[in-house]
């Protein structure tokens, strides 16, 4: 499933030693990396068969990677532009919205 997280991040490189694990790719906002790393570690403890690999590069980088199908999650600290939404829809990679609450 391809997902865009707005004002939210999921995160960091998880390495697997032992049985093969599914890897979820996450790219985007640099401002959320520390939080995203903490979430990834907690998620990996609960879901040992899944590893979360995170990289930054900015919100635009994550959104572009999601639209192109090279990442599973785009972390963004800004709303998507109308052009990004249209491009995603045209490629049938429409975003799924998730927001954090303070």
mmCIF file of C-alpha atoms in Angstrom:
data_model
loop_
_atom_site.group_PDB
_atom_site.id
_atom_site.type_symbol
_atom_site.label_atom_id
_atom_site.label_comp_id
_atom_site.label_asym_id
_atom_site.label_seq_id
_atom_site.Cartn_x
_atom_site.Cartn_y
_atom_site.Cartn_z
ATOM 1 C CA UNK A 1 0.000 0.000 0.000
ATOM 2 C CA UNK A 2 1.312 3.441 -0.927
ATOM 3 C CA UNK A 3 0.702 6.091 1.729
ATOM 4 C CA UNK A 4 1.397 9.775 2.206
ATOM 5 C CA UNK A 5 1.769 10.917 5.770
ATOM 6 C CA UNK A 6 1.154 14.619 6.246
ATOM 7 C CA UNK A 7 2.734 16.208 9.320
ATOM 8 C CA UNK A 8 3.767 12.742 10.307
ATOM 9 C CA UNK A 9 6.637 10.412 9.630
ATOM 10 C CA UNK A 10 7.489 6.782 9.798
ATOM 11 C CA UNK A 11 11.095 5.979 9.563
ATOM 12 C CA UNK A 12 14.656 4.658 9.784
ATOM 13 C CA UNK A 13 16.845 1.972 8.448
ATOM 14 C CA UNK A 14 16.066 -1.397 9.955
ATOM 15 C CA UNK A 15 18.542 -4.161 9.278
ATOM 16 C CA UNK A 16 17.596 -7.764 9.462
ATOM 17 C CA UNK A 17 19.753 -10.590 10.677
ATOM 18 C CA UNK A 18 18.188 -13.978 10.408
ATOM 19 C CA UNK A 19 14.883 -14.761 8.721
ATOM 20 C CA UNK A 20 13.924 -12.688 5.720
ATOM 21 C CA UNK A 21 11.849 -9.618 6.540
ATOM 22 C CA UNK A 22 9.600 -7.436 4.434
ATOM 23 C CA UNK A 23 11.121 -3.975 3.966
ATOM 24 C CA UNK A 24 8.958 -0.861 3.896
ATOM 25 C CA UNK A 25 10.622 2.138 2.231
ATOM 26 C CA UNK A 26 9.988 5.622 3.638
ATOM 27 C CA UNK A 27 11.311 8.911 2.187
ATOM 28 C CA UNK A 28 10.703 12.564 2.787
ATOM 29 C CA UNK A 29 10.797 15.325 5.352
ATOM 30 C CA UNK A 30 14.143 15.840 7.068
ATOM 31 C CA UNK A 31 12.529 17.642 10.003
ATOM 32 C CA UNK A 32 10.812 14.460 11.199
ATOM 33 C CA UNK A 33 13.650 11.955 11.051
ATOM 34 C CA UNK A 34 14.221 11.591 14.818
ATOM 35 C CA UNK A 35 10.535 11.062 15.521
ATOM 36 C CA UNK A 36 10.203 8.727 12.577
ATOM 37 C CA UNK A 37 13.158 6.684 13.789
ATOM 38 C CA UNK A 38 11.500 6.207 17.178
ATOM 39 C CA UNK A 39 8.274 5.107 15.499
ATOM 40 C CA UNK A 40 10.128 2.689 13.235
ATOM 41 C CA UNK A 41 11.887 1.079 16.179
ATOM 42 C CA UNK A 42 8.614 0.641 18.069
ATOM 43 C CA UNK A 43 6.894 -0.710 14.954
ATOM 44 C CA UNK A 44 9.690 -3.189 14.292
ATOM 45 C CA UNK A 45 9.448 -4.491 17.860
ATOM 46 C CA UNK A 46 5.738 -5.161 17.379
ATOM 47 C CA UNK A 47 6.053 -6.441 13.796
ATOM 48 C CA UNK A 48 9.291 -8.421 13.716
ATOM 49 C CA UNK A 49 8.679 -9.587 10.143
ATOM 50 C CA UNK A 50 8.804 -5.982 8.849
ATOM 51 C CA UNK A 51 11.770 -3.633 8.563
ATOM 52 C CA UNK A 52 11.329 0.109 7.925
ATOM 53 C CA UNK A 53 14.044 1.806 5.840
ATOM 54 C CA UNK A 54 13.923 5.601 6.015
ATOM 55 C CA UNK A 55 15.690 8.339 4.143
ATOM 56 C CA UNK A 56 15.245 12.095 4.086
ATOM 57 C CA UNK A 57 15.779 14.524 1.276
ATOM 58 C CA UNK A 58 12.781 16.744 1.883
ATOM 59 C CA UNK A 59 9.023 16.518 1.498
ATOM 60 C CA UNK A 60 9.177 16.991 -2.290
ATOM 61 C CA UNK A 61 11.623 14.112 -2.653
ATOM 62 C CA UNK A 62 9.336 11.769 -0.709
ATOM 63 C CA UNK A 63 6.248 12.812 -2.647
ATOM 64 C CA UNK A 64 8.012 12.372 -5.999
ATOM 65 C CA UNK A 65 9.297 8.925 -4.961
ATOM 66 C CA UNK A 66 5.800 7.883 -3.902
ATOM 67 C CA UNK A 67 4.288 9.031 -7.185
ATOM 68 C CA UNK A 68 7.008 7.204 -9.135
ATOM 69 C CA UNK A 69 6.517 4.048 -7.077
ATOM 70 C CA UNK A 70 9.995 3.906 -5.551
ATOM 71 C CA UNK A 71 8.863 4.310 -1.938
ATOM 72 C CA UNK A 72 5.966 3.018 0.146
ATOM 73 C CA UNK A 73 5.572 6.033 2.425
ATOM 74 C CA UNK A 74 6.159 9.718 1.735
ATOM 75 C CA UNK A 75 6.754 11.768 4.864
ATOM 76 C CA UNK A 76 5.784 15.374 4.272
ATOM 77 C CA UNK A 77 5.621 18.431 6.469
ATOM 78 C CA UNK A 78 3.622 20.358 3.900
ATOM 79 C CA UNK A 79 0.406 19.780 1.952
ATOM 80 C CA UNK A 80 0.675 18.261 -1.501
ATOM 81 C CA UNK A 81 0.364 20.701 -4.381
ATOM 82 C CA UNK A 82 -2.477 20.430 -6.873
ATOM 83 C CA UNK A 83 0.045 19.238 -9.482
ATOM 84 C CA UNK A 84 1.343 16.486 -7.172
ATOM 85 C CA UNK A 85 -2.196 15.292 -6.442
ATOM 86 C CA UNK A 86 -3.080 15.302 -10.146
ATOM 87 C CA UNK A 87 0.123 13.428 -11.060
ATOM 88 C CA UNK A 88 -0.540 10.812 -8.360
ATOM 89 C CA UNK A 89 -4.122 10.353 -9.532
ATOM 90 C CA UNK A 90 -3.037 10.042 -13.170
ATOM 91 C CA UNK A 91 -0.663 7.242 -12.183
ATOM 92 C CA UNK A 92 -3.300 5.647 -9.953
ATOM 93 C CA UNK A 93 -1.160 6.233 -6.899
ATOM 94 C CA UNK A 94 -3.598 8.469 -5.114
ATOM 95 C CA UNK A 95 -2.526 9.468 -1.615
ATOM 96 C CA UNK A 96 -3.974 8.103 1.603
ATOM 97 C CA UNK A 97 -4.018 10.827 4.216
ATOM 98 C CA UNK A 98 -2.896 10.458 7.790
ATOM 99 C CA UNK A 99 -2.380 13.307 10.247
ATOM 100 C CA UNK A 100 -0.727 13.400 13.611
ATOM 101 C CA UNK A 101 -2.449 15.115 16.468
ATOM 102 C CA UNK A 102 -0.567 17.177 19.041
#
